XYZ file of C-alpha atoms in Angstrom:
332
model
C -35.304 -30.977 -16.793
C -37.949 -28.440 -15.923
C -35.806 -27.355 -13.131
C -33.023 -26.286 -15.464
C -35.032 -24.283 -18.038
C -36.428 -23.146 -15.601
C -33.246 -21.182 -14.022
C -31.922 -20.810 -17.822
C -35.258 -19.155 -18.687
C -34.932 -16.768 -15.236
C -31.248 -16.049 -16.303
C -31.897 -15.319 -20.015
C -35.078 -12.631 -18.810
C -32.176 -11.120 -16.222
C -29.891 -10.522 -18.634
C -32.125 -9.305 -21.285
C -32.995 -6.722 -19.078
C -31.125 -3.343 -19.795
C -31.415 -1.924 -16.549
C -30.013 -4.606 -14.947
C -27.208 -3.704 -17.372
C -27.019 -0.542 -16.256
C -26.319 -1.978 -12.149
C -23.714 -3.936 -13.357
C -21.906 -1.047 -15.141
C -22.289 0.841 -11.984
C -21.267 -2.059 -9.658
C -17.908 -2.894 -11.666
C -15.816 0.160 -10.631
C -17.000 0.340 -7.544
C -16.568 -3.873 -6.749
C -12.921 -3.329 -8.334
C -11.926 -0.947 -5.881
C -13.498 -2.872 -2.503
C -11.915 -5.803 -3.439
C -8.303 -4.247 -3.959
C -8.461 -2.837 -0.776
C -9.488 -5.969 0.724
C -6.851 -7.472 -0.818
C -4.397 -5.251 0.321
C -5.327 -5.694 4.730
C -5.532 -9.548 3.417
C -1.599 -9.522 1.839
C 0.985 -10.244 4.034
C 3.572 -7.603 1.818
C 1.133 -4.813 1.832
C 3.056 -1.763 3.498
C 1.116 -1.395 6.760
C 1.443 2.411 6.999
C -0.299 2.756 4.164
C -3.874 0.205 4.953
C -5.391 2.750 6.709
C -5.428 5.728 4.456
C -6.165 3.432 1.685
C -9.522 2.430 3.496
C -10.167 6.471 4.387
C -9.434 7.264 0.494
C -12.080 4.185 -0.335
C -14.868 5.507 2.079
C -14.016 9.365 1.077
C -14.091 8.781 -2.596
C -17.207 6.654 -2.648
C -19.077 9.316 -0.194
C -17.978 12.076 -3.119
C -20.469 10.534 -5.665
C -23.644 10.999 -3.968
C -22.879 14.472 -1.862
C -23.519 18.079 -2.383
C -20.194 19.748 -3.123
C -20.668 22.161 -0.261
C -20.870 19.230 2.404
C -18.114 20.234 5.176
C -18.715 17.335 7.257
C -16.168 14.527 8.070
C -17.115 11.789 5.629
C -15.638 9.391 7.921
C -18.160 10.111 10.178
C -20.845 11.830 9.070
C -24.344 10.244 7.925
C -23.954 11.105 3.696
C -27.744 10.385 3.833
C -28.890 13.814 5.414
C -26.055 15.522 2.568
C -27.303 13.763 -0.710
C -26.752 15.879 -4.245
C -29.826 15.856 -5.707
C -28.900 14.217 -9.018
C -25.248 12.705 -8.590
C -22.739 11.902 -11.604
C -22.288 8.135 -11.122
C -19.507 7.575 -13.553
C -18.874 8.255 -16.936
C -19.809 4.218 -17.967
C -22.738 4.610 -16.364
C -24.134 7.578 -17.853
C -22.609 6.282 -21.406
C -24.859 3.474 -20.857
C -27.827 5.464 -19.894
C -27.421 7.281 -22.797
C -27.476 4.098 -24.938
C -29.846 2.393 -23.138
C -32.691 4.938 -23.148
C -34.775 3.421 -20.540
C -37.686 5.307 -19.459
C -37.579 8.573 -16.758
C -39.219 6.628 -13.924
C -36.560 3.278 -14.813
C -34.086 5.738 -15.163
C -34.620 7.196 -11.423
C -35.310 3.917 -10.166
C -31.943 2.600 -11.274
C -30.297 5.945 -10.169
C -32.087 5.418 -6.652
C -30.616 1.914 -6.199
C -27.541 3.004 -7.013
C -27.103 5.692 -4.416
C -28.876 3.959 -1.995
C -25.787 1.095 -1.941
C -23.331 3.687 -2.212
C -24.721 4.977 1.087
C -25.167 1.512 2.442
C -21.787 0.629 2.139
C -20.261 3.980 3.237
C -22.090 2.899 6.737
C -20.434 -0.372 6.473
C -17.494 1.128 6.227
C -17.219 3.701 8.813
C -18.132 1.133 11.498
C -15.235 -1.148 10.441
C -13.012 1.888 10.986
C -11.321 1.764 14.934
C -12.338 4.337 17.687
C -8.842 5.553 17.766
C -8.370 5.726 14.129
C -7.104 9.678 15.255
C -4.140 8.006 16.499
C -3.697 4.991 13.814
C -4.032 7.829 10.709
C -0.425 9.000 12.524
C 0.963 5.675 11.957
C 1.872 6.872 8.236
C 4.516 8.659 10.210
C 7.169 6.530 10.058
C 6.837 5.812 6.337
C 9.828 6.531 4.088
C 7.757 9.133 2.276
C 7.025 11.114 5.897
C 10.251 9.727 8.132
C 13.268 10.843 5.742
C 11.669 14.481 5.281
C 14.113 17.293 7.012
C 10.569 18.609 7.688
C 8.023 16.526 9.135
C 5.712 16.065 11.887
C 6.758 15.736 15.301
C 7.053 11.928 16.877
C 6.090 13.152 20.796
C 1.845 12.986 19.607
C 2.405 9.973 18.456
C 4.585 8.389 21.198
C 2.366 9.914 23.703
C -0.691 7.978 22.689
C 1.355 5.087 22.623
C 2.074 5.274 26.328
C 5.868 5.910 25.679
C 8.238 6.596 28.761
C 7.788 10.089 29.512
C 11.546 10.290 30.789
C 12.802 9.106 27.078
C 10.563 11.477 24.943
C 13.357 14.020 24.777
C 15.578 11.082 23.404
C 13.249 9.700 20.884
C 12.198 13.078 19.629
C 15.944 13.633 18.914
C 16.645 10.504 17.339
C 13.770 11.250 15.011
C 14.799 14.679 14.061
C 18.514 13.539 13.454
C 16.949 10.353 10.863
C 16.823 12.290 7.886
C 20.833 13.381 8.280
C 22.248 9.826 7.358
C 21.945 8.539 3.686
C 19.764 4.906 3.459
C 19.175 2.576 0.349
C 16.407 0.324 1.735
C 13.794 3.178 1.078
C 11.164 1.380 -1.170
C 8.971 0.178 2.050
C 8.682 0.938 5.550
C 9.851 -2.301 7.044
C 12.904 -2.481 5.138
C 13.184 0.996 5.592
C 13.602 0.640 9.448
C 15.643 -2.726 8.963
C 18.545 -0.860 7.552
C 18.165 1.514 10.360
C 18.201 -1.195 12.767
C 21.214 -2.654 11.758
C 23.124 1.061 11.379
C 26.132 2.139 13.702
C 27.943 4.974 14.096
C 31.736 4.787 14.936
C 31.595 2.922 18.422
C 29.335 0.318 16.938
C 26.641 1.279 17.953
C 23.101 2.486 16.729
C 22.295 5.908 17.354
C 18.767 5.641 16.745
C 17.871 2.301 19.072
C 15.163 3.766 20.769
C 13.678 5.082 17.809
C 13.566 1.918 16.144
C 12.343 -0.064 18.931
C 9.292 2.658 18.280
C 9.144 2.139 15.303
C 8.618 -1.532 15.972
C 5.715 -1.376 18.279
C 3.985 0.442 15.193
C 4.555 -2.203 12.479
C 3.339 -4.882 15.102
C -0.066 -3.272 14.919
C -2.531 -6.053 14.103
C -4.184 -3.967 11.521
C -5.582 -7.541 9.818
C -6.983 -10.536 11.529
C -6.383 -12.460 8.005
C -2.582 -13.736 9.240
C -4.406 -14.830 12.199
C -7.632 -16.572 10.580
C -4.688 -18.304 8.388
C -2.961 -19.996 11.698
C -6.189 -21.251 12.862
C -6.774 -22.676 9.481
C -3.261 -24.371 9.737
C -4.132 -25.639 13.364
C -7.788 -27.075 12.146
C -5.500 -28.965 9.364
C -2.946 -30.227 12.102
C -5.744 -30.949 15.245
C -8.190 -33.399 12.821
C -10.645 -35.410 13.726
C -7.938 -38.581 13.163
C -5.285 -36.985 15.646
C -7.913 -35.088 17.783
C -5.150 -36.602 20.847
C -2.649 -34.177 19.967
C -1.165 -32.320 22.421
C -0.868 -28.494 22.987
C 2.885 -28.912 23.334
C 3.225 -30.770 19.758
C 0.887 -28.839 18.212
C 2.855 -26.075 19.060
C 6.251 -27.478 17.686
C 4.200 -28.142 14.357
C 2.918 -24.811 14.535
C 6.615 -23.505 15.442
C 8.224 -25.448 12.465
C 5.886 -24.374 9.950
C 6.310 -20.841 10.860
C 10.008 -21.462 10.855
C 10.245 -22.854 7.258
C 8.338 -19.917 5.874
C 10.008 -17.610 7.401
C 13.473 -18.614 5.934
C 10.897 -19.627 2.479
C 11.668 -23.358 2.563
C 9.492 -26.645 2.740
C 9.884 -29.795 4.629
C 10.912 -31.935 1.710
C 14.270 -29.145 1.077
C 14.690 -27.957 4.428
C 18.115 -29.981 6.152
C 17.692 -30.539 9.438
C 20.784 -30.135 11.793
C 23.285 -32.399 12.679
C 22.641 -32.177 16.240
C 19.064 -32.726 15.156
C 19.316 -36.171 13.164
C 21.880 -37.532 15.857
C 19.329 -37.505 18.639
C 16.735 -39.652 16.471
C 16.326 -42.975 17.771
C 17.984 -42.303 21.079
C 16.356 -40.742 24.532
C 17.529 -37.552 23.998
C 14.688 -36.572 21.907
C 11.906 -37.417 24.605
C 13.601 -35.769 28.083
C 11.557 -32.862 27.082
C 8.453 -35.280 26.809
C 8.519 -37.014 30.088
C 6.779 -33.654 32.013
C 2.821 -34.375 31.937
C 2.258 -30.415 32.327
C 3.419 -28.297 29.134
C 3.439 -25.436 30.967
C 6.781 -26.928 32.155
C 8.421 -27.281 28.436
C 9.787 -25.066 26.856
C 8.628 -23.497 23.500
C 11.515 -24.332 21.714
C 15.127 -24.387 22.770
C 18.444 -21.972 22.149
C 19.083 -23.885 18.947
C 15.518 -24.079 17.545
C 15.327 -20.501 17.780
C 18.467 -19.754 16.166
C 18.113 -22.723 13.163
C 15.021 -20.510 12.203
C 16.264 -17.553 12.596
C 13.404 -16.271 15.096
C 14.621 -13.321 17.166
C 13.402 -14.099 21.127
C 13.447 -10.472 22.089
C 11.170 -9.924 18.776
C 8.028 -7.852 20.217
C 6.476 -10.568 17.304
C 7.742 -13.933 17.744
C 6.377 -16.524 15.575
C 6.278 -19.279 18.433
C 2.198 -20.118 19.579
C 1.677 -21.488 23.487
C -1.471 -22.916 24.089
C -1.966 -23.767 27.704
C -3.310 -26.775 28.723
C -6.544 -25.548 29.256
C -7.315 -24.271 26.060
C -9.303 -26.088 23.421
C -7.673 -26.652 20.204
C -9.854 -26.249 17.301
């Protein structure tokens, strides 16, 4: 049809043209690199010490092509417009394809003008997705293997302070934290395995020296530095609540919701997963709906003694993987 030679005319006449060449050879690198670091605060395995200085090195490296060498400024907060280098290297493809391409001086500085003009666009973008307190967050990396296991290291009371840590048991945890790098650990690869091993260490009583330090530790991992594991439960809800079984209840969605969490946590599916003895004797007899005879589900529990321990959910975890909706909360 017209339509379509149209667009295939358009296309052919975009790609013909060599400066438009020369964006995409500047846009590749600098795409890649976005898009691995939004990768990285989307993963659920992605070491979460480690998000935030990969987003600083992001913003600082891409601020590096377009400024003056002498600028002194914080490039996570200063305006790169008002420091601009008057002619910036923008990568050795780039200028390889300048060079080959030939296009005319005013093309050239046209194409050279976009380019820095969406480096400096998305700098801004960047530094306002970057939290108020990111002073405190950039001390996060503390408890990292790398940082953590040093015998010399930064001190734990700056950190603990801006966490609102008991004042009476900053003596205690600064201790604990000097003392870490004394006792020999395998699980050093990543911080959460890192600080599971130290969880489960004990000296010769039984037990674990460094409690307190790990329970600090534990209120830093628990950061929500990512709303994607949170986007992904309300996806899973929207697939549960549909418009066919929009008469759900909170309380069942909530034992879906519970169950699902449950089998990935111990990496299983329904069709593998074996229920419980205790579990398959109660079907088909009033057992199973006691807990469904209250009208308020503010008055049922989440899940019982057994639920918690079949999937292995910890109920003093400062993370538990069980939702409650309240009654008077919509469902989406």
């Amino acid at each position: 049809s017209n339509d379509h030679c149209y667009k295939a005319k358009t296309l052919y006449n975009m790609f013909k043209d060599k400066n438009n060449l020369l964006y995409f050879t500047f846009l590749k690198p600098i795409l890649g690199e976005a898009q691995h670091i939004n990768q990285m605060f989307q993963s659920n395995s992605a070491d979460r010490t480690k998000l935030l200085n990969s987003l600083i090195y992001l913003i600082e490296s891409l601020a590096k092509k377009v400024v003056t060498p002498a600028c002194k400024e914080d490039l996570l907060t200063a305006n790169i417009q008002s420091f601009l280098h008057p002619n910036p290297y923008l990568g050795y493809d780039f200028e390889e394809q300048v060079k080959k391409n030939k296009p005319s001086s005013e093309a050239e500085k046209v194409v050279r003008s976009v380019c820095i003009n969406f480096i400096v666009e998305l700098v801004s973008q960047l530094q306002q997705r970057l939290p108020s307190n990111i002073t405190i967050l950039k001390q996060s990396s503390f408890i990292a293997p790398d940082t953590c296991l040093n015998t010399v290291k930064p001190s734990i009371i700056p950190l603990a302070k801006s966490m609102y840590y008991p004042e009476e048991n900053l003596g205690k945890l600064e201790s604990q934290w000097n003392n870490l790098s004394l006792i020999k650990l395998t699980n050093i690869t990543t911080t959460a395995d890192l600080w599971a091993e130290i969880n489960l260490y004990t000296d010769g009583s039984g037990l674990n020296p460094f409690k307190e330090l790990v329970n600090f530790a534990k209120t830093i991992l628990v950061l929500p530095w990512s709303n994607a594991e949170i986007e992904r439960w309300f996806s899973q809800m929207s697939i549960i609540k549909n418009a066919h079984r929009n008469r759900m209840s909170t309380f069942m969605a909530n034992a879906i919701l519970t169950i699902k969490a449950g089998l990935k946590r111990k990496g299983e599916c329904c069709d593998t997963y074996n229920l419980p003895q205790h579990i398959l004797k109660q079907i088909g007899t009033m057992t199973s709906y006691q807990k469904g005879e209250s009208t308020s589900t503010d008055d049922r529990p989440l899940a019982d003694d057994q639920m918690l321990e079949d999937f292995e959910i910890d109920p003093d975890d400062p993370t538990p993987i069980l939702f409650h909706i309240s009654d008077d909360e919509e469902l989406l």
